[in-house]
Coordinates of C-alpha atoms and ligand atoms in Angstrom, one line a residue:
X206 CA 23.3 -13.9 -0.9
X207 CA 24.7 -15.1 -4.2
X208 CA 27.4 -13.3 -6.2
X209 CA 25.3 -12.3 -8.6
X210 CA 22.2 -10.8 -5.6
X211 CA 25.5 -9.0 -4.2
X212 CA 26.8 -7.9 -7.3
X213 CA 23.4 -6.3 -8.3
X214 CA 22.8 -4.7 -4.7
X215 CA 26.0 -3.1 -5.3
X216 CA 25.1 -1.5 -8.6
X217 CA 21.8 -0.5 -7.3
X218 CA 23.0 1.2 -4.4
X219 CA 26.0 3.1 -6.2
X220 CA 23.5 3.9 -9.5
X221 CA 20.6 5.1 -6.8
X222 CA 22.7 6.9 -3.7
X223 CA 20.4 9.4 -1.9
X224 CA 17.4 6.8 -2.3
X225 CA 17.3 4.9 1.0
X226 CA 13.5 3.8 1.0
X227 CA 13.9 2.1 -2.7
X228 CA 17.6 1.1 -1.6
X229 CA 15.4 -0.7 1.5
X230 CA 12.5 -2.1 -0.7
X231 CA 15.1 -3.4 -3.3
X232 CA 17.5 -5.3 -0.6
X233 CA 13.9 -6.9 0.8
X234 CA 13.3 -8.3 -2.1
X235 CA 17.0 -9.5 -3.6
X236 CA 18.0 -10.8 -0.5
X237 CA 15.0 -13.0 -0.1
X238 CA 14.9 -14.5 -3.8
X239 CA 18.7 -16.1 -4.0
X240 CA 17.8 -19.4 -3.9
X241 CA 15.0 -19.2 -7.0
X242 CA 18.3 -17.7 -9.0
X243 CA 20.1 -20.4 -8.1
X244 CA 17.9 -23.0 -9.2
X245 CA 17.4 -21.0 -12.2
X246 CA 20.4 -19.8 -14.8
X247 CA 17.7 -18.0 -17.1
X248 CA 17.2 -15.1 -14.7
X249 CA 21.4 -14.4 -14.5
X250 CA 21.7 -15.2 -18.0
X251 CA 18.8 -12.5 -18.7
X252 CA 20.0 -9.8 -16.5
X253 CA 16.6 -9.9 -14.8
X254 CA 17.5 -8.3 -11.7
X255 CA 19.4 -5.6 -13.3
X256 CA 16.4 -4.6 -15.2
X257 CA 13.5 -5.5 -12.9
X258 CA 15.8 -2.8 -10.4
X259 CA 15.3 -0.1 -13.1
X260 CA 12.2 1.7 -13.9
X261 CA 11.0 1.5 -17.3
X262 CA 9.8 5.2 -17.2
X263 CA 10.0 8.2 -14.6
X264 CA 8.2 11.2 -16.0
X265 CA 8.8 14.6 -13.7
X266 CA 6.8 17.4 -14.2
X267 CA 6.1 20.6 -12.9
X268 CA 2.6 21.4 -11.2
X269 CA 1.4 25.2 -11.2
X270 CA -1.6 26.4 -9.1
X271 CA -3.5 29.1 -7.6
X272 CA -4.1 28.9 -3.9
X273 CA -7.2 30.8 -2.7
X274 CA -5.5 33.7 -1.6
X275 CA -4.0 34.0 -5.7
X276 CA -0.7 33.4 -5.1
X277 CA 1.3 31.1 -7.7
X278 CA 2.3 28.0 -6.1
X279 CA 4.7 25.0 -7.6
X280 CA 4.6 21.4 -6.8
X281 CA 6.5 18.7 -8.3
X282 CA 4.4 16.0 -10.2
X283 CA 5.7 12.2 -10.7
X284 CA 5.0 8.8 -12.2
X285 CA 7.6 6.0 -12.1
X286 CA 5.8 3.4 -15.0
X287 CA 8.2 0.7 -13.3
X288 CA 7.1 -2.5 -14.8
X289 CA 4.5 -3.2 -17.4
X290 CA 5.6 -7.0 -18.1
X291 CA 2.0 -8.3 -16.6
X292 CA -0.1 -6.0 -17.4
X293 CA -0.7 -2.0 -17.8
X294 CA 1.4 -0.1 -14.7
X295 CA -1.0 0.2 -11.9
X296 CA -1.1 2.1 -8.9
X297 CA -1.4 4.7 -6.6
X298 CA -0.6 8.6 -6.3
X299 CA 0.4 10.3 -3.0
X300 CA 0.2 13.5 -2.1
X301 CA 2.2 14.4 1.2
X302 CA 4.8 16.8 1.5
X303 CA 7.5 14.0 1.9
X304 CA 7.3 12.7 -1.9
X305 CA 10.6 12.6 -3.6
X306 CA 11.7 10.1 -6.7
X307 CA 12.7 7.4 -3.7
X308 CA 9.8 7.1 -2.1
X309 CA 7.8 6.6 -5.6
X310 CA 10.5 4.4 -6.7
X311 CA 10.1 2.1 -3.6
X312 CA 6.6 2.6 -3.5
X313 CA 6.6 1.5 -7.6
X314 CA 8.9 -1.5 -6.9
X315 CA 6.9 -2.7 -4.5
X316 CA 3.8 -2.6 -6.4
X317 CA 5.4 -4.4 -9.2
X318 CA 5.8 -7.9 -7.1
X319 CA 2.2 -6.9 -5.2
X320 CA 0.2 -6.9 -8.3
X321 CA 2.2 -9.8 -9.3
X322 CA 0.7 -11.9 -6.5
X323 CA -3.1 -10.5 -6.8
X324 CA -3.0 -13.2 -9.7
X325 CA -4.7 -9.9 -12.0
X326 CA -2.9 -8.5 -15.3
X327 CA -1.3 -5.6 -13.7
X328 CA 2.1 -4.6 -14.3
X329 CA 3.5 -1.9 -11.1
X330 CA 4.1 1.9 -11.3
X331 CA 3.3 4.2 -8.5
X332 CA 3.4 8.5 -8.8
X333 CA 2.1 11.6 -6.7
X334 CA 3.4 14.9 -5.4
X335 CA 5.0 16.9 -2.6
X336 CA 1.4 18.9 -2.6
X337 CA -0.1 18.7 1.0
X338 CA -3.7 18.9 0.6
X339 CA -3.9 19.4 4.4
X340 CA -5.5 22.9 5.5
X341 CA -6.3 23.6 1.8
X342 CA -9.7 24.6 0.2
X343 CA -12.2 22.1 -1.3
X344 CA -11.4 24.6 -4.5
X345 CA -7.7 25.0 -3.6
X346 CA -7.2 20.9 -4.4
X347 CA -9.4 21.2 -7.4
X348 CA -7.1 23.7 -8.4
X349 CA -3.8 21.4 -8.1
X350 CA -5.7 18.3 -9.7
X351 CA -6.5 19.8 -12.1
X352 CA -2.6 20.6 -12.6
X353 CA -1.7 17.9 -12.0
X354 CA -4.0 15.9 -14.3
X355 CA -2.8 18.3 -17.4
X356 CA 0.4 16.8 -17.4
X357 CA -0.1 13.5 -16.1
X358 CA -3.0 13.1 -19.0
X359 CA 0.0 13.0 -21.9
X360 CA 1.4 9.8 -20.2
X361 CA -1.8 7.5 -18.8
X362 CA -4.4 5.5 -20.2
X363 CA -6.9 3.2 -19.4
X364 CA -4.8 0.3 -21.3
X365 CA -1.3 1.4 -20.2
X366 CA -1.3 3.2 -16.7
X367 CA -4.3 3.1 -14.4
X368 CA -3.2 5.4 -11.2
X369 CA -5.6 5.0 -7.7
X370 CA -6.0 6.5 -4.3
X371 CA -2.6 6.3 -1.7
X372 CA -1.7 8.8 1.0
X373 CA -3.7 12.3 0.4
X374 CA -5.4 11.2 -2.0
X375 CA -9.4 9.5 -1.4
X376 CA -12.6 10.0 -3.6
X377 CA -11.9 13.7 -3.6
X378 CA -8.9 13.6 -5.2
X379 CA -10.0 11.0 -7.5
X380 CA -13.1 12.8 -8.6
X381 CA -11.3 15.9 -9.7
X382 CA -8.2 14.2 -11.2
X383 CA -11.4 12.4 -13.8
X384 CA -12.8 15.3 -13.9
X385 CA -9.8 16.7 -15.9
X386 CA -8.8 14.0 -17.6
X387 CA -12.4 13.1 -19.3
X388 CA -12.4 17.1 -20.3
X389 CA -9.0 16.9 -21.7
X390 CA -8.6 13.8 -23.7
X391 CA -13.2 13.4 -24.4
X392 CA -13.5 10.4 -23.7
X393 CA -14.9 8.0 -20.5
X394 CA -12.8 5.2 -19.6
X395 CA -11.8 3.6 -16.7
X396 CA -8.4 5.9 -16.3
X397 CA -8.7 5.7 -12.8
X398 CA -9.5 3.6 -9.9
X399 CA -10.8 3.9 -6.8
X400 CA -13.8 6.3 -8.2
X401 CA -17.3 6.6 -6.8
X402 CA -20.2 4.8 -7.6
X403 CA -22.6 6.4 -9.7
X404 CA -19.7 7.1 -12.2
X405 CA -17.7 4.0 -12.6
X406 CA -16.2 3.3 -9.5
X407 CA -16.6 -0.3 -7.6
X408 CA -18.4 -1.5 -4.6
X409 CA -16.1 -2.8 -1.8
X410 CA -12.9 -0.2 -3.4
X411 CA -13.0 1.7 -0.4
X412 CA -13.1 -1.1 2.3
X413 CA -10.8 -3.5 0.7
X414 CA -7.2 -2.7 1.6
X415 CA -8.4 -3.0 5.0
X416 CA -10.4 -5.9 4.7
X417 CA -8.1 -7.4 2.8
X418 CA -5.2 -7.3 4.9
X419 CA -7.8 -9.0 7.5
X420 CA -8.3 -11.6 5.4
X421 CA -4.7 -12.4 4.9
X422 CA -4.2 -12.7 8.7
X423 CA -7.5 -15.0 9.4
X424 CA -5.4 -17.4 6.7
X425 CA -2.0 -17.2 8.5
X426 CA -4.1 -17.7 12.3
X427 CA -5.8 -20.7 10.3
X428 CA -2.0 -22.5 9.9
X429 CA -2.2 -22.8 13.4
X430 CA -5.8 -23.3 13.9
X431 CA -6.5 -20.3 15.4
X432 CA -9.2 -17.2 14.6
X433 CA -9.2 -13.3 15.3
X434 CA -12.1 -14.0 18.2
X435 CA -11.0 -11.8 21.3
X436 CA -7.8 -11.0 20.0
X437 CA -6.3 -7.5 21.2
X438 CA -5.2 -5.7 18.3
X439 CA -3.1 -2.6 17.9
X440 CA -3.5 -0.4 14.6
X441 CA -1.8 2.4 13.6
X442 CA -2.8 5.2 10.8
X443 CA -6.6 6.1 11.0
X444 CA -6.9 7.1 7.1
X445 CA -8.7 4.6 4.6
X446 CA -7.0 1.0 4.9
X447 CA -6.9 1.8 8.9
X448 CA -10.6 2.6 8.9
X449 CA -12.4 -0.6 7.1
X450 CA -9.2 -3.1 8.9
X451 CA -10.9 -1.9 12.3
X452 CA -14.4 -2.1 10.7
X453 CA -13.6 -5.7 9.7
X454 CA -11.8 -6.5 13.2
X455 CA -14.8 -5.8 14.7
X456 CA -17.1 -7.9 12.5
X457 CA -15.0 -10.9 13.7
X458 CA -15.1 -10.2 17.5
X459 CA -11.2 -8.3 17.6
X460 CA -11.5 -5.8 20.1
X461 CA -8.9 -2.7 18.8
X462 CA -7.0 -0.3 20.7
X463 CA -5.4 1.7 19.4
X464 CA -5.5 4.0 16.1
X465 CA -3.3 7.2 15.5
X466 CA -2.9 10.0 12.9
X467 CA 0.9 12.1 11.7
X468 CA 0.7 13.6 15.5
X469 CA 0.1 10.6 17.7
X470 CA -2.1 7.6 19.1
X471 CA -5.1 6.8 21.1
X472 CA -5.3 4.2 23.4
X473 CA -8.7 2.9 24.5
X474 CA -8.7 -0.3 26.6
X475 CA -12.5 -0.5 25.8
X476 CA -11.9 -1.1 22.4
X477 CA -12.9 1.2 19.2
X478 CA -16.6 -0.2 18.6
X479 CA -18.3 0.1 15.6
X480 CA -20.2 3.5 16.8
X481 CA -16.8 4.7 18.3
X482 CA -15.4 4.0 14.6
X483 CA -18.3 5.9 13.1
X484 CA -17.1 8.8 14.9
X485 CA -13.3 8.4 13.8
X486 CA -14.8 8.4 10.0
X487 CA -16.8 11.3 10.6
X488 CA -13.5 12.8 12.0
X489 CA -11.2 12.5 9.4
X490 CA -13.2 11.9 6.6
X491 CA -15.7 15.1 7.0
X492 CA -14.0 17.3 9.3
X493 CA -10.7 16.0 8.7
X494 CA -9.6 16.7 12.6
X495 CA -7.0 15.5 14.4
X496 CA -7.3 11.8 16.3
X497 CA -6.4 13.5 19.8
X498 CA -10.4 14.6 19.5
X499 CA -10.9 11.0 20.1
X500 CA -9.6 11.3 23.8
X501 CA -11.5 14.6 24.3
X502 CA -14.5 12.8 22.9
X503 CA -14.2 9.4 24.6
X504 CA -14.1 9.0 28.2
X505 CA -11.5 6.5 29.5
X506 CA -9.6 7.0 25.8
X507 CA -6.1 8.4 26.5
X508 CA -3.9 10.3 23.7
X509 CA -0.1 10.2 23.4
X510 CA 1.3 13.0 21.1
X511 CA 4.4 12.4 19.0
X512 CA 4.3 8.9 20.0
X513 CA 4.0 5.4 18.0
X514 CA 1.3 2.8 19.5
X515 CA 3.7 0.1 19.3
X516 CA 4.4 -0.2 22.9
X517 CA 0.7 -1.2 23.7
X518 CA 0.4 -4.9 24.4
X519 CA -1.4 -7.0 22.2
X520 CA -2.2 -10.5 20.1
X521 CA -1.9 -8.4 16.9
X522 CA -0.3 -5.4 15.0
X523 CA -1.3 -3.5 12.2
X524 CA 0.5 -1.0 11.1
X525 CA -1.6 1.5 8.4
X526 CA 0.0 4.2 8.3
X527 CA 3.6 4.8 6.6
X528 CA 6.5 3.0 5.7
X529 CA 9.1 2.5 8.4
X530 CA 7.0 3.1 11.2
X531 CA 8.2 0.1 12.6
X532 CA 11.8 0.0 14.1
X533 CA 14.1 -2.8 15.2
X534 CA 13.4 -1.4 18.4
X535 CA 9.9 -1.2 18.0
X536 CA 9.2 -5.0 17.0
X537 CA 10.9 -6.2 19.9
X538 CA 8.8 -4.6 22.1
X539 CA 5.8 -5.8 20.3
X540 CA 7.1 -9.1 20.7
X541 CA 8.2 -9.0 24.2
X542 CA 4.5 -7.7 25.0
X543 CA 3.4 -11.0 23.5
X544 CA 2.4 -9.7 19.7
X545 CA 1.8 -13.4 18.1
X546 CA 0.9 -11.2 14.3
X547 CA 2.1 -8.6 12.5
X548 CA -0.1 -7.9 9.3
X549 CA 1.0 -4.6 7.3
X550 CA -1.9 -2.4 5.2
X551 CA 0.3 0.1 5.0
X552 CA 3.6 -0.2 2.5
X553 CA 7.0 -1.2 4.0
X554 CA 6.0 0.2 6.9
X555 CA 8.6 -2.0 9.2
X556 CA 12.3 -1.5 8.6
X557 CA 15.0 -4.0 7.8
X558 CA 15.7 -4.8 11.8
X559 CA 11.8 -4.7 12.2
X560 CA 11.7 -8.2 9.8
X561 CA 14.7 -9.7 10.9
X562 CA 13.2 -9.7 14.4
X563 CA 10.0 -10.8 13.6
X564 CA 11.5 -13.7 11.8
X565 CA 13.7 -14.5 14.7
X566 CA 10.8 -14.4 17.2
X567 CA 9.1 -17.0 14.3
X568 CA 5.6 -14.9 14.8
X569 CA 3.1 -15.0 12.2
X570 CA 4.5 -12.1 9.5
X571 CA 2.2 -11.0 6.8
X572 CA 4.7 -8.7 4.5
X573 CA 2.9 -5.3 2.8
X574 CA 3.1 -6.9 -0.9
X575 CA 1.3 -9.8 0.2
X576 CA -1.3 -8.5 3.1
X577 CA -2.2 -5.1 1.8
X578 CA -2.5 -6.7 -2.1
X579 CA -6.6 -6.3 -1.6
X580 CA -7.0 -2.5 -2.3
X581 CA -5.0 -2.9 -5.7
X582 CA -6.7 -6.2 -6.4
X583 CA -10.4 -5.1 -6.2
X584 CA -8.8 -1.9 -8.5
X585 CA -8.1 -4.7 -10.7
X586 CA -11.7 -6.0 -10.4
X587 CA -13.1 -2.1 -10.9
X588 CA -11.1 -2.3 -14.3
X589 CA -12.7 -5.4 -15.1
X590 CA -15.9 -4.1 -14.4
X591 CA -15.6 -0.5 -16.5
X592 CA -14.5 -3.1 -19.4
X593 CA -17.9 -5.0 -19.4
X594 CA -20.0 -2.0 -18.6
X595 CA -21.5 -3.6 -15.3
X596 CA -21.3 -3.3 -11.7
X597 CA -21.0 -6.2 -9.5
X598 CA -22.8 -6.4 -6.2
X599 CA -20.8 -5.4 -3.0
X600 CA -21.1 -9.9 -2.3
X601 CA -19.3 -10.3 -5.6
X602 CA -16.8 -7.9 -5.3
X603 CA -16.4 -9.2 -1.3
X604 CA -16.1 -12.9 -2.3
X605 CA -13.9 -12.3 -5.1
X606 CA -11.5 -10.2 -2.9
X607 CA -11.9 -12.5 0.0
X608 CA -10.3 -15.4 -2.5
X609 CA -7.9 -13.6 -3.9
X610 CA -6.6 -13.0 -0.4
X611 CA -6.8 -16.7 -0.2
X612 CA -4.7 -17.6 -3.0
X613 CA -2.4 -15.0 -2.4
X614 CA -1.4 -16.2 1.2
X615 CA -1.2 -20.0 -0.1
X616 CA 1.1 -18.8 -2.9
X617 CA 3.4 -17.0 -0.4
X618 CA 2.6 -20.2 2.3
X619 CA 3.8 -22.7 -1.4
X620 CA 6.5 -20.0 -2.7
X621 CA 8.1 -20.5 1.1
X622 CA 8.4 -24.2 1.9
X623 CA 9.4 -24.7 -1.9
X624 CA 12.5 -22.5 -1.2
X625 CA 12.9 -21.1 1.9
X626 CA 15.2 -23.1 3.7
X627 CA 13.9 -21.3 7.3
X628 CA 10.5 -22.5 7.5
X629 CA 9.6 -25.4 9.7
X630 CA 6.7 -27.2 11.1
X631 CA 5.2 -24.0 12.7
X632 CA 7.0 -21.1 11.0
X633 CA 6.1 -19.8 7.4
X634 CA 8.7 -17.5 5.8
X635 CA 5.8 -15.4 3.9
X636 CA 8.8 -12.5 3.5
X637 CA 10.3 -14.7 1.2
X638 CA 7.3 -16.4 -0.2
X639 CA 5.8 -13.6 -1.4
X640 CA 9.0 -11.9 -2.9
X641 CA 9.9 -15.4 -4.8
X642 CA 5.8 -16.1 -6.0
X643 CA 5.8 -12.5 -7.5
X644 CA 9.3 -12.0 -9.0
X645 CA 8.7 -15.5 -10.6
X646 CA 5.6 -14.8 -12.6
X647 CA 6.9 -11.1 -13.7
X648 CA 10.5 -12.6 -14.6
X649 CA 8.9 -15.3 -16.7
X650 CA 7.0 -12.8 -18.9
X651 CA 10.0 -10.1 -19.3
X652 CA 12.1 -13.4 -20.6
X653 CA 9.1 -14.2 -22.9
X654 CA 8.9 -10.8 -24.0
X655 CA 12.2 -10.4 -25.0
X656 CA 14.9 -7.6 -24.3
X657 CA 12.5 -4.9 -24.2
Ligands
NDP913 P1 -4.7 8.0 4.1 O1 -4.2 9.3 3.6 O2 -6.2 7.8 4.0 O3 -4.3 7.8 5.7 C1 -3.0 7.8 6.1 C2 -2.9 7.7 7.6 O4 -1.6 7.5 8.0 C3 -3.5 8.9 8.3 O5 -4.0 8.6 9.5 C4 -2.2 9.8 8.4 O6 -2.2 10.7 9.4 C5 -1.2 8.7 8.7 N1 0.2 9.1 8.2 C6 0.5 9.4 7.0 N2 1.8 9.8 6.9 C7 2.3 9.6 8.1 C8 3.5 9.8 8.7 N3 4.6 10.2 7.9 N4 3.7 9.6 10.0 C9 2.7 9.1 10.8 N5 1.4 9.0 10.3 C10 1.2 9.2 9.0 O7 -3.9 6.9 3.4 P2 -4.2 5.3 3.3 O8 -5.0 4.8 4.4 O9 -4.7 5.1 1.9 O10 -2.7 4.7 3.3 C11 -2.1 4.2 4.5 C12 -1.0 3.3 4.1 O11 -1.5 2.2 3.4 C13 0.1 3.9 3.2 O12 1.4 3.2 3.5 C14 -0.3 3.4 1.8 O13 0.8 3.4 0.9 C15 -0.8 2.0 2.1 N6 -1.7 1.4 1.2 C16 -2.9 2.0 0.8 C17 -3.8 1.4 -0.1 C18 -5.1 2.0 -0.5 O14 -5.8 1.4 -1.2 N7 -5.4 3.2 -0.1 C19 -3.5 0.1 -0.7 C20 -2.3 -0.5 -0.1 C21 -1.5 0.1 0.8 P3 -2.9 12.2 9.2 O15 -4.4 11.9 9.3 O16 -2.3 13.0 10.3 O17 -2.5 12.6 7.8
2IT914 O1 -0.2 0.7 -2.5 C1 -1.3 0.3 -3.1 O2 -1.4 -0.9 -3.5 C2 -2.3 1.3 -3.4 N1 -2.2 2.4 -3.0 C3 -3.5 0.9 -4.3 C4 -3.1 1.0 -5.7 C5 -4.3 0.8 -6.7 O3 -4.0 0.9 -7.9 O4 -5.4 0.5 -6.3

């Protein structure tokens, strides 16, 4: 670290005390782009970090609702516009009843550099609520959308903040949160992302966190000539990105097993098949049931409650559930079981210790911004498609995601060996290529842009 990284880690951590997930997200990233400030005076001399730390909007509000029973029920409603020097803020909302300001501020910062590297006009913001739409009424999360979409409304627009799906929130969500917003403000835009497909929403939306993230590991097996064929692979999460990454596992001869939900993991050495997945998406999608039916369901498939998969041996890891399910702990054991890959689809979801043993160990690590960039990157591609007023075939949409992924892992792959003094013949920093390629870009245009 540099005086001037230390000096700004310092301000950030006194100025945002009580934070510790964007306190997390924001050493990542300054402690892994040193030697691009160094090289360049222009960032210092522009205060970059300093303001690329700070949010250029948090708006709080309050959400009111009826539940089902008529009681009066109060949420909390955020959006953290973080950075809009690219491109409108984009991102997702999260409903789960662990959102606080950190959280979306992490989440947000995050999403800044991500969008960054999809090579798409997107600046980063992320927003959401404390609301836990589990065990409510079809009508009951209508209700709170609704709410939520009264405020939120004031503040959004198809050319300056463009939310999407995250934790809690899938087509559902989505559809009711348009709903409101085309009533309120008359008029049909592409406000949203991530909608369905007979009113504006893209082909491949759904499956392309998950695919992409699959992608982005083929190209870091590929720098060492190797391919996912027979490759054991341990997933966590079994929401949307961990759904379509085991779909697309399959479709290249992985064999997965494991997948898990807030209240433990399934093991099945038999791997989940494609009809075995089926069932999963019937689960949680339809039912919305707990994975431990999986075991109950599943002969020879064994459940583990209140436990992490991460113990399982396997080729490759991918976590898709939450941030910092991945301890220092954790990733040793992964590594010690012979774990060659780590590729994240869900955000941060390895601590500090996590990385710094990965990187030791020199496996193959494909960081969150960089791996799980494919879900906001075909949001990018729905935009682009609401603008022209056409739909592009699932093949389009696929191809164009599938090259994205491509240029994104040989930007981080470029951004490393330009800068990162660590890599060698056979290791790739891709932590710190990623974090340099999208700060880079973003910095650039806020220096262009002027002291705004
Ligand atoms: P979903 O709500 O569809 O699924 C989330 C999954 O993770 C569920 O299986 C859920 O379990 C589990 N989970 C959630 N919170 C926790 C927790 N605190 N502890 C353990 N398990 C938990 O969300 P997504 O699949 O969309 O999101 C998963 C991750 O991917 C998140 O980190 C998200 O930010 C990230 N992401 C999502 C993108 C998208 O396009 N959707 C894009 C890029 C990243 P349960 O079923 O019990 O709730
Ligand atoms: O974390 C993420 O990139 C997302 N939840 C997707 C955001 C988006 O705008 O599609």
């Amino acid at each position: 670290m540099s005086d001037y990284t230390s000096r700004v880690l310092e301000q950030v951590r006194a100025k945002n005390a009580g934070e510790p997930e964007f306190l997390q997200a924001v050493q990542e990233v300054i402690s892994t782009i040193a030697p691009v400030l160094s090289a360049n005076k222009k960032y210092e001399d522009n205060c970059i970090l300093e303001r690329i730390t700070e949010p250029e909007r948090t708006i709080i509000f309050r959400v009111p609702w009826q539940d089902d029973k008529g009681n009066i029920r109060i949420n909390r409603g955020f959006r953290v516009e973080f950075n809009s020097a690219i491109g409108p803020y984009k991102g997702g909302l999260r409903f789960h009843p662990s959102v606080n300001l950190g959280i979306l501020k992490f989440l947000g910062f995050e999403q800044v550099f991500k969008n960054s590297l999809t090579t798409l006009a997107m600046g980063g913001g992320k927003g959401g609520s404390d609301f836990d739409p589990k065990g409510k009424s079809d009508m009951e999360v209508m209700r709170f959308c609704q709410s939520f979409m009264t405020e939120l409304q004031r503040h959004i627009g198809p050319d300056t903040d463009v939310p999407a799906g995250d934790i809690g929130v899938g087509g559902r969500e989505i559809g009711y949160l348009f709903g409101q917003y085309k009533r309120l403000r008359n008029e049909f835009t592409g406000v949203l992302t991530g909608k369905a497909l007979n009113w504006g929403g893209s082909l491949i939306r759904p499956e392309a966190t998950g695919y992409g993230c699959v992608y982005f590991a083929q190209e870091m097996l590929a720098t060492k000539n190797d391919d996912l064929q027979g490759k054991v692979c341990v997933v966590s999460g079994s929401g949307n990105v961990a759904q379509y990454l085991v779909e697309k596992l399959n479709q290249l001869g992985a064999k997965v097993v494991t997948m898990s939900d807030s209240n433990g993991y399934i093991f099945d050495p038999e791997g989940i098949n494609a009809e075995k997945l089926a069932w999963v998406m019937e689960l949680k999608n339809v039912r919305r049931g707990r994975i431990r039916e999986y075991a109950e369901h599943f002969k020879g498939a064994q459940y583990f409650e209140g436990q992490r998969p991460w113990s399982v041996p396997c080729d490759c890891a991918f976590p898709c559930a939450t941030q910092n399910e991945i301890n220092g702990q954790e990733a040793a054991t992964l590594i010690k079981n012979g774990c060659k890959l780590v590729a994240e689809g869900a955000n941060m979801p390895t601590d500090l210790d996590g990385i710094n043993n990965y990187l030791a160990a020199k496996i193959l690590y494909g960081p969150a911004k960089a791996a799980n960039a494919g879900g906001v990157a075909t949001s990018g591609l729905e935009m682009a498609q609401n603008s022209q007023r056409l739909n592009w075939t699932s093949e389009e949409v696929d191809a164009k995601l599938h090259s994205i992924m491509v240029n994104i892992h040989r930007n981080a792959y470029d951004h490393a060996r330009e800068f990162s003094g660590d890599c060698t013949a056979d290791f790739t920093n891709y932590v710190a290529g990623a974090n340099i390629a999208g700060f880079v870009k973003v910095a650039d245009a806020m220096i262009d842009q002027g002291l705004v």
